[in-house]
PDB file of C-alpha atoms in Angstrom:
ATOM      1  CA  MET F 525      -6.513  55.908  57.684  1.00 39.00           C
ATOM      2  CA  PHE F 526      -7.333  54.869  61.266  1.00 42.00           C
ATOM      3  CA  TRP F 527      -9.257  51.783  60.214  1.00 40.00           C
ATOM      4  CA  GLN F 528      -6.440  50.428  58.086  1.00 49.00           C
ATOM      5  CA  LYS F 529      -4.346  49.375  61.087  1.00 55.00           C
ATOM      6  CA  TRP F 530      -6.931  46.664  61.871  1.00 55.00           C
ATOM      7  CA  LEU F 531      -6.793  45.120  58.437  1.00 78.00           C
ATOM      8  CA  THR F 532      -4.869  41.891  57.806  1.00 87.00           C
ATOM      9  CA  PRO F 533      -2.228  42.762  55.185  1.00 92.00           C
ATOM     10  CA  LYS F 534      -2.341  41.112  51.786  1.00 94.00           C
ATOM     11  CA  PRO F 535       0.850  39.740  50.143  1.00 95.00           C
ATOM     12  CA  PHE F 536       2.079  41.369  46.980  1.00 96.00           C
ATOM     13  CA  ASN F 537       3.908  38.151  46.025  1.00 97.00           C
ATOM     14  CA  GLU F 538       3.497  34.566  47.149  1.00 97.00           C
ATOM     15  CA  GLY F 539       4.370  31.096  45.993  1.00 98.00           C
ATOM     16  CA  TRP F 540       6.432  28.014  46.607  1.00 98.00           C
ATOM     17  CA  LEU F 541      10.114  27.319  46.219  1.00 98.00           C
ATOM     18  CA  PRO F 542      10.985  24.622  43.681  1.00 96.00           C
ATOM     19  CA  ASP F 543      10.763  21.081  45.052  1.00 96.00           C
ATOM     20  CA  GLU F 544      13.763  19.941  47.084  1.00 96.00           C
ATOM     21  CA  ASN F 545      13.832  16.384  48.533  1.00 97.00           C
ATOM     22  CA  GLY F 546      10.069  16.293  48.301  1.00 97.00           C
ATOM     23  CA  HIS F 547       9.445  19.585  50.065  1.00 98.00           C
ATOM     24  CA  ARG F 548       7.816  22.723  48.532  1.00 98.00           C
ATOM     25  CA  VAL F 549       8.307  25.675  50.843  1.00 98.00           C
ATOM     26  CA  TYR F 550       5.587  28.361  50.867  1.00 98.00           C
ATOM     27  CA  PHE F 551       6.582  32.064  51.048  1.00 98.00           C
ATOM     28  CA  ALA F 552       4.789  35.405  50.997  1.00 98.00           C
ATOM     29  CA  GLU F 553       5.898  39.061  50.748  1.00 98.00           C
ATOM     30  CA  PHE F 554       4.153  42.061  52.304  1.00 97.00           C
ATOM     31  CA  GLY F 555       4.728  45.784  52.379  1.00 97.00           C
ATOM     32  CA  ASN F 556       7.095  47.924  50.327  1.00 97.00           C
ATOM     33  CA  ARG F 557       8.530  46.007  47.307  1.00 96.00           C
ATOM     34  CA  LYS F 558      11.565  48.352  47.331  1.00 96.00           C
ATOM     35  CA  GLY F 559      12.070  48.400  51.063  1.00 97.00           C
ATOM     36  CA  MET F 560      14.797  46.884  53.168  1.00 97.00           C
ATOM     37  CA  PRO F 561      13.966  43.146  53.475  1.00 98.00           C
ATOM     38  CA  VAL F 562      12.764  41.859  56.852  1.00 98.00           C
ATOM     39  CA  LEU F 563      12.903  38.080  56.956  1.00 98.00           C
ATOM     40  CA  PHE F 564      10.483  36.553  59.470  1.00 98.00           C
ATOM     41  CA  PHE F 565      11.091  33.124  61.148  1.00 98.00           C
ATOM     42  CA  HIS F 566       7.995  31.622  62.805  1.00 97.00           C
ATOM     43  CA  GLY F 567       7.881  29.603  65.975  1.00 96.00           C
ATOM     44  CA  GLY F 568       7.445  25.946  66.653  1.00 95.00           C
ATOM     45  CA  PRO F 569       8.938  23.731  65.418  1.00 97.00           C
ATOM     46  CA  GLY F 570       5.643  23.011  63.783  1.00 97.00           C
ATOM     47  CA  GLY F 571       4.109  26.492  63.714  1.00 96.00           C
ATOM     48  CA  SER F 572       3.392  28.644  60.678  1.00 96.00           C
ATOM     49  CA  CYS F 573       3.299  32.213  59.551  1.00 95.00           C
ATOM     50  CA  LYS F 574       0.300  34.520  59.886  1.00 93.00           C
ATOM     51  CA  ALA F 575      -0.147  37.603  57.725  1.00 94.00           C
ATOM     52  CA  LYS F 576      -0.931  39.747  60.755  1.00 92.00           C
ATOM     53  CA  TYR F 577       2.634  39.225  61.992  1.00 91.00           C
ATOM     54  CA  ALA F 578       3.822  41.370  59.142  1.00 94.00           C
ATOM     55  CA  LYS F 579       2.408  44.424  60.935  1.00 92.00           C
ATOM     56  CA  THR F 580       5.167  44.128  63.474  1.00 92.00           C
ATOM     57  CA  VAL F 581       7.136  46.587  61.340  1.00 95.00           C
ATOM     58  CA  ASN F 582       6.157  49.567  59.157  1.00 95.00           C
ATOM     59  CA  LEU F 583       4.848  48.048  55.948  1.00 96.00           C
ATOM     60  CA  ARG F 584       5.048  51.319  54.098  1.00 95.00           C
ATOM     61  CA  LYS F 585       8.838  51.233  54.624  1.00 96.00           C
ATOM     62  CA  TYR F 586       9.885  47.612  54.807  1.00 97.00           C
ATOM     63  CA  ARG F 587       9.601  44.502  52.668  1.00 98.00           C
ATOM     64  CA  VAL F 588       8.454  41.648  54.949  1.00 98.00           C
ATOM     65  CA  ILE F 589       9.201  38.169  53.802  1.00 98.00           C
ATOM     66  CA  MET F 590       7.619  35.161  55.510  1.00 98.00           C
ATOM     67  CA  PHE F 591       7.898  31.441  54.809  1.00 98.00           C
ATOM     68  CA  ASP F 592       6.428  28.313  56.332  1.00 98.00           C
ATOM     69  CA  GLN F 593       9.106  25.880  57.450  1.00 98.00           C
ATOM     70  CA  ARG F 594       9.150  22.392  55.935  1.00 98.00           C
ATOM     71  CA  GLY F 595       5.999  20.445  56.606  1.00 98.00           C
ATOM     72  CA  CYS F 596       4.291  23.461  58.225  1.00 97.00           C
ATOM     73  CA  GLY F 597       1.456  25.759  57.231  1.00 96.00           C
ATOM     74  CA  GLN F 598       1.024  26.016  53.539  1.00 97.00           C
ATOM     75  CA  SER F 599       4.321  24.254  52.763  1.00 98.00           C
ATOM     76  CA  GLN F 600       3.873  20.877  51.066  1.00 97.00           C
ATOM     77  CA  PRO F 601       3.453  18.045  51.948  1.00 98.00           C
ATOM     78  CA  LEU F 602       2.042  18.857  55.306  1.00 97.00           C
ATOM     79  CA  GLY F 603       3.849  17.131  58.198  1.00 97.00           C
ATOM     80  CA  LYS F 604       6.564  15.535  56.067  1.00 97.00           C
ATOM     81  CA  LEU F 605       9.518  14.570  58.386  1.00 98.00           C
ATOM     82  CA  GLU F 606      12.078  13.197  55.856  1.00 98.00           C
ATOM     83  CA  TYR F 607      14.733  15.820  55.013  1.00 98.00           C
ATOM     84  CA  ASN F 608      13.321  18.021  57.777  1.00 98.00           C
ATOM     85  CA  THR F 609      16.121  19.126  60.050  1.00 98.00           C
ATOM     86  CA  THR F 610      17.425  22.487  61.284  1.00 98.00           C
ATOM     87  CA  LYS F 611      20.115  22.421  58.546  1.00 98.00           C
ATOM     88  CA  ASP F 612      17.391  21.944  55.921  1.00 98.00           C
ATOM     89  CA  LEU F 613      15.487  24.972  57.254  1.00 98.00           C
ATOM     90  CA  LEU F 614      18.537  27.163  57.182  1.00 98.00           C
ATOM     91  CA  ASP F 615      19.342  25.934  53.628  1.00 98.00           C
ATOM     92  CA  ASP F 616      15.798  26.921  52.642  1.00 98.00           C
ATOM     93  CA  VAL F 617      16.474  30.491  53.765  1.00 98.00           C
ATOM     94  CA  ASP F 618      19.452  30.631  51.353  1.00 98.00           C
ATOM     95  CA  ARG F 619      17.264  29.287  48.595  1.00 98.00           C
ATOM     96  CA  LEU F 620      14.475  31.723  49.349  1.00 98.00           C
ATOM     97  CA  LEU F 621      16.711  34.831  49.210  1.00 98.00           C
ATOM     98  CA  ASN F 622      18.253  33.591  45.980  1.00 98.00           C
ATOM     99  CA  HIS F 623      14.789  32.894  44.538  1.00 98.00           C
ATOM    100  CA  LEU F 624      13.781  36.473  45.379  1.00 98.00           C
ATOM    101  CA  ASN F 625      17.072  37.819  44.049  1.00 97.00           C
ATOM    102  CA  ILE F 626      18.006  39.460  47.319  1.00 97.00           C
ATOM    103  CA  GLN F 627      21.796  39.644  47.522  1.00 94.00           C
ATOM    104  CA  GLY F 628      22.295  42.412  50.054  1.00 95.00           C
ATOM    105  CA  LYS F 629      21.698  42.652  53.765  1.00 98.00           C
ATOM    106  CA  VAL F 630      18.427  41.661  55.518  1.00 98.00           C
ATOM    107  CA  ILE F 631      16.890  42.299  58.933  1.00 98.00           C
ATOM    108  CA  LEU F 632      16.026  39.097  60.746  1.00 98.00           C
ATOM    109  CA  ARG F 633      12.933  38.784  62.866  1.00 98.00           C
ATOM    110  CA  GLY F 634      12.565  35.679  64.964  1.00 98.00           C
ATOM    111  CA  ALA F 635      10.121  34.693  67.697  1.00 97.00           C
ATOM    112  CA  SER F 636      10.536  31.627  69.970  1.00 97.00           C
ATOM    113  CA  TRP F 637      11.911  28.779  67.763  1.00 98.00           C
ATOM    114  CA  GLY F 638      12.098  31.469  65.114  1.00 98.00           C
ATOM    115  CA  SER F 639      14.699  33.273  67.245  1.00 98.00           C
ATOM    116  CA  THR F 640      16.756  30.017  67.277  1.00 98.00           C
ATOM    117  CA  LEU F 641      16.720  29.938  63.470  1.00 98.00           C
ATOM    118  CA  ALA F 642      17.383  33.655  63.098  1.00 98.00           C
ATOM    119  CA  LEU F 643      20.457  33.442  65.331  1.00 98.00           C
ATOM    120  CA  LEU F 644      21.719  30.306  63.565  1.00 98.00           C
ATOM    121  CA  TRP F 645      21.292  31.881  60.126  1.00 98.00           C
ATOM    122  CA  ALA F 646      22.985  35.048  61.303  1.00 98.00           C
ATOM    123  CA  GLU F 647      25.985  33.052  62.543  1.00 98.00           C
ATOM    124  CA  ARG F 648      26.109  31.311  59.188  1.00 98.00           C
ATOM    125  CA  HIS F 649      25.946  34.616  57.226  1.00 98.00           C
ATOM    126  CA  PRO F 650      26.996  37.443  59.564  1.00 98.00           C
ATOM    127  CA  GLN F 651      27.853  39.702  56.659  1.00 98.00           C
ATOM    128  CA  ARG F 652      24.274  39.438  55.397  1.00 98.00           C
ATOM    129  CA  VAL F 653      22.550  40.663  58.577  1.00 98.00           C
ATOM    130  CA  GLU F 654      21.672  44.292  59.097  1.00 98.00           C
ATOM    131  CA  LYS F 655      19.846  43.896  62.467  1.00 98.00           C
ATOM    132  CA  LEU F 656      18.307  41.250  64.697  1.00 98.00           C
ATOM    133  CA  LEU F 657      14.736  41.601  66.015  1.00 98.00           C
ATOM    134  CA  LEU F 658      14.171  38.822  68.550  1.00 98.00           C
ATOM    135  CA  SER F 659      11.518  37.890  71.059  1.00 98.00           C
ATOM    136  CA  GLN F 660      10.704  34.909  73.309  1.00 98.00           C
ATOM    137  CA  VAL F 661      14.294  33.822  72.801  1.00 98.00           C
ATOM    138  CA  PHE F 662      14.697  30.021  72.674  1.00 98.00           C
ATOM    139  CA  LEU F 663      18.245  28.607  72.362  1.00 97.00           C
ATOM    140  CA  ALA F 664      17.331  24.899  72.131  1.00 96.00           C
ATOM    141  CA  ASN F 665      20.456  24.280  74.288  1.00 95.00           C
ATOM    142  CA  GLN F 666      21.402  22.341  77.390  1.00 93.00           C
ATOM    143  CA  ASP F 667      19.791  24.900  79.640  1.00 94.00           C
ATOM    144  CA  PHE F 668      16.480  24.147  77.979  1.00 94.00           C
ATOM    145  CA  HIS F 669      16.876  20.448  78.289  1.00 91.00           C
ATOM    146  CA  ASN F 670      17.687  20.879  81.965  1.00 93.00           C
ATOM    147  CA  TRP F 671      14.667  23.123  82.440  1.00 95.00           C
ATOM    148  CA  GLU F 672      11.987  21.276  80.481  1.00 92.00           C
ATOM    149  CA  PHE F 673      11.409  18.471  82.991  1.00 91.00           C
ATOM    150  CA  GLY F 674      13.935  19.639  85.641  1.00 92.00           C
ATOM    151  CA  GLY F 675      13.481  23.214  86.582  1.00 94.00           C
ATOM    152  CA  SER F 676       9.843  23.379  85.549  1.00 95.00           C
ATOM    153  CA  GLY F 677       9.186  20.516  87.942  1.00 94.00           C
ATOM    154  CA  TYR F 678       9.630  22.940  90.836  1.00 95.00           C
ATOM    155  CA  LEU F 679       6.600  24.850  89.611  1.00 95.00           C
ATOM    156  CA  TYR F 680       4.552  22.112  88.063  1.00 95.00           C
ATOM    157  CA  PRO F 681       5.584  18.908  89.846  1.00 95.00           C
ATOM    158  CA  GLU F 682       2.306  17.136  89.406  1.00 94.00           C
ATOM    159  CA  PHE F 683       2.339  17.561  85.629  1.00 93.00           C
ATOM    160  CA  VAL F 684       5.992  16.670  85.188  1.00 93.00           C
ATOM    161  CA  SER F 685       5.502  13.552  87.338  1.00 92.00           C
ATOM    162  CA  TYR F 686       2.495  12.527  85.359  1.00 90.00           C
ATOM    163  CA  ILE F 687       4.162  12.955  82.025  1.00 91.00           C
ATOM    164  CA  GLN F 688       7.310  11.103  83.066  1.00 89.00           C
ATOM    165  CA  GLU F 689       5.434   8.254  84.838  1.00 84.00           C
ATOM    166  CA  GLU F 690       3.430   7.633  81.686  1.00 76.00           C
ATOM    167  CA  SER F 691       6.586   7.415  79.612  1.00 75.00           C
ATOM    168  CA  THR F 692       8.540   5.284  82.135  1.00 73.00           C
ATOM    169  CA  GLY F 693      11.430   7.846  82.128  1.00 66.00           C
ATOM    170  CA  LYS F 694      12.006   7.968  78.358  1.00 74.00           C
ATOM    171  CA  THR F 695       9.855  11.015  77.892  1.00 87.00           C
ATOM    172  CA  ILE F 696      10.644  12.572  74.597  1.00 91.00           C
ATOM    173  CA  SER F 697      11.515   9.449  72.590  1.00 92.00           C
ATOM    174  CA  TYR F 698       8.410   7.681  74.056  1.00 94.00           C
ATOM    175  CA  TYR F 699       5.944  10.397  73.023  1.00 95.00           C
ATOM    176  CA  ASN F 700       7.688  10.940  69.645  1.00 96.00           C
ATOM    177  CA  LYS F 701       7.191   7.218  68.873  1.00 96.00           C
ATOM    178  CA  LEU F 702       3.482   7.541  69.795  1.00 96.00           C
ATOM    179  CA  ILE F 703       2.797  10.631  67.758  1.00 96.00           C
ATOM    180  CA  GLN F 704       4.519   9.118  64.686  1.00 95.00           C
ATOM    181  CA  SER F 705       2.441   5.965  64.885  1.00 95.00           C
ATOM    182  CA  ASP F 706      -0.659   5.176  62.760  1.00 94.00           C
ATOM    183  CA  ASN F 707      -2.687   4.402  65.847  1.00 95.00           C
ATOM    184  CA  LEU F 708      -5.117   7.299  66.640  1.00 94.00           C
ATOM    185  CA  GLN F 709      -5.214   6.472  70.383  1.00 94.00           C
ATOM    186  CA  ASP F 710      -1.385   6.625  70.544  1.00 95.00           C
ATOM    187  CA  GLN F 711      -1.396   9.963  68.753  1.00 95.00           C
ATOM    188  CA  LEU F 712      -3.969  11.369  71.217  1.00 94.00           C
ATOM    189  CA  THR F 713      -1.982  10.064  74.176  1.00 93.00           C
ATOM    190  CA  ALA F 714       1.111  11.891  72.992  1.00 94.00           C
ATOM    191  CA  ALA F 715      -0.859  15.134  72.221  1.00 94.00           C
ATOM    192  CA  ASN F 716      -2.657  15.033  75.542  1.00 92.00           C
ATOM    193  CA  HIS F 717       0.443  14.491  77.569  1.00 92.00           C
ATOM    194  CA  TYR F 718       3.743  15.864  76.232  1.00 93.00           C
ATOM    195  CA  GLY F 719       1.996  17.890  73.540  1.00 93.00           C
ATOM    196  CA  TRP F 720      -0.057  19.746  76.080  1.00 92.00           C
ATOM    197  CA  PHE F 721       2.699  20.539  78.548  1.00 93.00           C
ATOM    198  CA  GLU F 722       3.755  23.785  76.775  1.00 90.00           C
ATOM    199  CA  ARG F 723       0.192  25.076  77.358  1.00 89.00           C
ATOM    200  CA  VAL F 724       0.516  24.251  81.085  1.00 93.00           C
ATOM    201  CA  CYS F 725       3.729  26.195  81.545  1.00 92.00           C
ATOM    202  CA  GLY F 726       3.067  29.742  82.493  1.00 85.00           C
ATOM    203  CA  SER F 727      -0.477  29.090  83.687  1.00 88.00           C
ATOM    204  CA  MET F 728      -1.465  30.077  87.247  1.00 88.00           C
ATOM    205  CA  GLU F 729      -4.235  27.454  87.279  1.00 91.00           C
ATOM    206  CA  PRO F 730      -2.841  24.708  85.006  1.00 91.00           C
ATOM    207  CA  SER F 731      -4.691  21.733  83.762  1.00 90.00           C
ATOM    208  CA  PHE F 732      -4.276  19.372  80.852  1.00 90.00           C
ATOM    209  CA  GLY F 733      -6.803  20.000  78.117  1.00 87.00           C
ATOM    210  CA  THR F 734      -8.111  17.098  76.007  1.00 89.00           C
ATOM    211  CA  PHE F 735      -7.735  16.379  72.366  1.00 91.00           C
ATOM    212  CA  THR F 736     -10.509  14.058  71.423  1.00 91.00           C
ATOM    213  CA  GLU F 737      -9.447  14.126  67.804  1.00 92.00           C
ATOM    214  CA  LEU F 738      -6.610  15.726  65.879  1.00 93.00           C
ATOM    215  CA  SER F 739      -7.042  17.707  62.667  1.00 94.00           C
ATOM    216  CA  GLU F 740      -4.485  17.174  59.911  1.00 94.00           C
ATOM    217  CA  LYS F 741      -2.768  20.428  60.834  1.00 95.00           C
ATOM    218  CA  GLU F 742      -2.743  19.712  64.603  1.00 95.00           C
ATOM    219  CA  LEU F 743      -1.255  16.285  63.971  1.00 96.00           C
ATOM    220  CA  ALA F 744       1.388  17.737  61.606  1.00 96.00           C
ATOM    221  CA  SER F 745       2.316  20.428  64.165  1.00 97.00           C
ATOM    222  CA  GLN F 746       2.629  17.896  66.960  1.00 96.00           C
ATOM    223  CA  ARG F 747       4.622  15.417  64.894  1.00 97.00           C
ATOM    224  CA  ILE F 748       7.074  18.089  63.691  1.00 98.00           C
ATOM    225  CA  TYR F 749       7.647  19.478  67.221  1.00 97.00           C
ATOM    226  CA  MET F 750       8.266  16.028  68.737  1.00 97.00           C
ATOM    227  CA  HIS F 751      10.497  15.037  65.793  1.00 98.00           C
ATOM    228  CA  TYR F 752      12.706  17.994  66.519  1.00 98.00           C
ATOM    229  CA  ALA F 753      12.590  17.669  70.316  1.00 96.00           C
ATOM    230  CA  ALA F 754      13.497  13.989  70.234  1.00 95.00           C
ATOM    231  CA  ASN F 755      16.545  14.884  68.071  1.00 96.00           C
ATOM    232  CA  ASN F 756      17.685  17.681  70.362  1.00 96.00           C
ATOM    233  CA  PHE F 757      16.526  20.119  67.637  1.00 97.00           C
ATOM    234  CA  PHE F 758      19.329  18.775  65.458  1.00 98.00           C
ATOM    235  CA  LEU F 759      21.839  20.882  67.371  1.00 97.00           C
ATOM    236  CA  ASN F 760      24.799  20.342  69.668  1.00 93.00           C
ATOM    237  CA  ALA F 761      24.460  21.238  73.349  1.00 88.00           C
ATOM    238  CA  ASN F 762      25.239  24.923  72.943  1.00 94.00           C
ATOM    239  CA  ASP F 763      25.636  25.735  69.231  1.00 96.00           C
ATOM    240  CA  ILE F 764      24.319  29.309  69.351  1.00 98.00           C
ATOM    241  CA  LEU F 765      26.335  30.623  72.256  1.00 98.00           C
ATOM    242  CA  ASP F 766      29.498  28.770  71.081  1.00 97.00           C
ATOM    243  CA  ASN F 767      29.323  30.733  67.839  1.00 98.00           C
ATOM    244  CA  ILE F 768      27.896  34.050  69.107  1.00 98.00           C
ATOM    245  CA  HIS F 769      31.224  35.799  68.580  1.00 98.00           C
ATOM    246  CA  LYS F 770      30.574  35.717  64.852  1.00 98.00           C
ATOM    247  CA  ILE F 771      27.709  38.195  65.168  1.00 98.00           C
ATOM    248  CA  LYS F 772      28.952  40.395  68.053  1.00 97.00           C
ATOM    249  CA  GLU F 773      28.939  43.518  65.802  1.00 97.00           C
ATOM    250  CA  ILE F 774      25.246  43.207  64.823  1.00 98.00           C
ATOM    251  CA  GLU F 775      22.662  45.422  66.450  1.00 98.00           C
ATOM    252  CA  ALA F 776      19.922  43.464  68.218  1.00 98.00           C
ATOM    253  CA  CYS F 777      16.603  44.337  69.896  1.00 98.00           C
ATOM    254  CA  ILE F 778      15.395  41.600  72.241  1.00 98.00           C
ATOM    255  CA  VAL F 779      11.982  41.552  73.956  1.00 98.00           C
ATOM    256  CA  HIS F 780      11.065  38.881  76.525  1.00 98.00           C
ATOM    257  CA  ASN F 781       8.465  38.373  79.280  1.00 97.00           C
ATOM    258  CA  ARG F 782       9.897  38.197  82.786  1.00 97.00           C
ATOM    259  CA  LEU F 783       7.894  35.029  83.647  1.00 96.00           C
ATOM    260  CA  ASP F 784       8.140  33.130  80.408  1.00 96.00           C
ATOM    261  CA  LEU F 785       8.252  29.556  81.707  1.00 96.00           C
ATOM    262  CA  ILE F 786       8.501  27.916  78.277  1.00 95.00           C
ATOM    263  CA  ALA F 787      11.620  29.776  77.235  1.00 96.00           C
ATOM    264  CA  PRO F 788      12.967  31.257  80.465  1.00 97.00           C
ATOM    265  CA  LEU F 789      14.475  34.746  80.428  1.00 98.00           C
ATOM    266  CA  LYS F 790      18.023  33.479  80.959  1.00 97.00           C
ATOM    267  CA  GLY F 791      18.406  32.644  77.284  1.00 97.00           C
ATOM    268  CA  ALA F 792      17.541  36.192  76.241  1.00 98.00           C
ATOM    269  CA  TRP F 793      19.897  37.456  78.971  1.00 98.00           C
ATOM    270  CA  ASP F 794      22.770  35.270  77.714  1.00 98.00           C
ATOM    271  CA  ILE F 795      22.326  36.573  74.155  1.00 98.00           C
ATOM    272  CA  HIS F 796      22.111  40.162  75.344  1.00 98.00           C
ATOM    273  CA  LYS F 797      25.302  39.866  77.398  1.00 98.00           C
ATOM    274  CA  ALA F 798      27.134  38.260  74.461  1.00 98.00           C
ATOM    275  CA  LEU F 799      26.114  40.949  71.942  1.00 98.00           C
ATOM    276  CA  PRO F 800      27.555  44.426  72.785  1.00 98.00           C
ATOM    277  CA  ASN F 801      25.200  46.175  70.380  1.00 97.00           C
ATOM    278  CA  SER F 802      21.998  44.604  71.789  1.00 98.00           C
ATOM    279  CA  LYS F 803      19.288  45.957  74.025  1.00 98.00           C
ATOM    280  CA  LEU F 804      17.048  43.734  76.150  1.00 98.00           C
ATOM    281  CA  ILE F 805      13.565  44.873  77.132  1.00 98.00           C
ATOM    282  CA  ILE F 806      12.111  42.735  79.895  1.00 98.00           C
ATOM    283  CA  VAL F 807       8.312  42.925  79.942  1.00 98.00           C
ATOM    284  CA  PRO F 808       6.780  42.633  83.454  1.00 97.00           C
ATOM    285  CA  ASP F 809       4.370  39.909  82.382  1.00 96.00           C
ATOM    286  CA  PHE F 810       4.025  36.141  82.417  1.00 93.00           C
ATOM    287  CA  GLY F 811       3.606  33.490  79.761  1.00 93.00           C
ATOM    288  CA  HIS F 812       5.317  32.792  76.437  1.00 95.00           C
ATOM    289  CA  VAL F 813       2.896  35.132  74.609  1.00 94.00           C
ATOM    290  CA  SER F 814       0.851  38.020  75.841  1.00 94.00           C
ATOM    291  CA  ALA F 815      -0.803  41.157  74.646  1.00 95.00           C
ATOM    292  CA  LYS F 816       1.589  43.258  76.691  1.00 97.00           C
ATOM    293  CA  LEU F 817       4.525  41.468  75.073  1.00 97.00           C
ATOM    294  CA  TYR F 818       3.287  42.170  71.505  1.00 95.00           C
ATOM    295  CA  LYS F 819       2.543  45.733  72.290  1.00 96.00           C
ATOM    296  CA  THR F 820       6.090  46.147  73.610  1.00 97.00           C
ATOM    297  CA  ILE F 821       7.569  44.339  70.587  1.00 97.00           C
ATOM    298  CA  LYS F 822       5.915  46.793  68.185  1.00 95.00           C
ATOM    299  CA  LYS F 823       6.961  49.825  70.177  1.00 96.00           C
ATOM    300  CA  GLU F 824      10.642  48.743  70.650  1.00 97.00           C
ATOM    301  CA  TYR F 825      11.110  47.513  67.071  1.00 96.00           C
ATOM    302  CA  ALA F 826       9.828  50.846  65.784  1.00 94.00           C
ATOM    303  CA  LYS F 827      12.573  52.577  67.824  1.00 95.00           C
ATOM    304  CA  THR F 828      15.187  50.201  66.503  1.00 96.00           C
ATOM    305  CA  LEU F 829      14.106  50.638  62.882  1.00 95.00           C
ATOM    306  CA  LYS F 830      13.583  54.439  62.904  1.00 82.00           C
TER     307      LYS F 830
END
């Protein structure tokens, strides 16, 4: 029915993985119980899954599996940083598939930081991956570190200067220390400076917003992101591209905005050039997210999954 496409899908199965190192990871399944599994990786670090994301693919045909990464969303305890690294997140994917008794191939869907995890897990288990559906590609590599307060400074010099002056040159470690403190004013300082910069990038009329208080979820999200950023996302300088040969046979559909100034297009381009069976759709739009981007994602993924 026409009206059904506007409804938020309901999971047919949800729960938590057994406790591991103090973490209980939440998961939910949508769509066709007997369909090919599509495993969704959410963005961040520090984001969470939303049921509406399941509608990216045909739920009458596919079995969509979502999970909230450690410390995120409905995973427990919220904001926990101990035993919260990229390797831990990838290990959780193995545990989740075993828990759901999925032994065969899966389709991986990753957006932003989720694309990082999808690519890393594919390189870990290339024989388990049917296809890759990627958008807003973020490689968490040296290019990103060069861009964050280097390249972006050509477009937003006043904001980069302000953030770096406040932190006396030790930008990420400085703000990470503040956000992890028990002092509310320190937390707000970190959230209103480094934590707001992603919202500035891509804006034509940028300005810092103001957090006057932080909810428990906002604080958890900020803490997790800065925890990962301060530790180089627990990756070496170029881990994904150094191992890309392991997945060169896998079909991939990549969608990216032309003027994404959080995760610049070059990352998506590098992945596309390294994967012979990939297609890259460049959306003529700006920002890390946009209505035009999501409309293109749904259309192009439908073609790939026909």
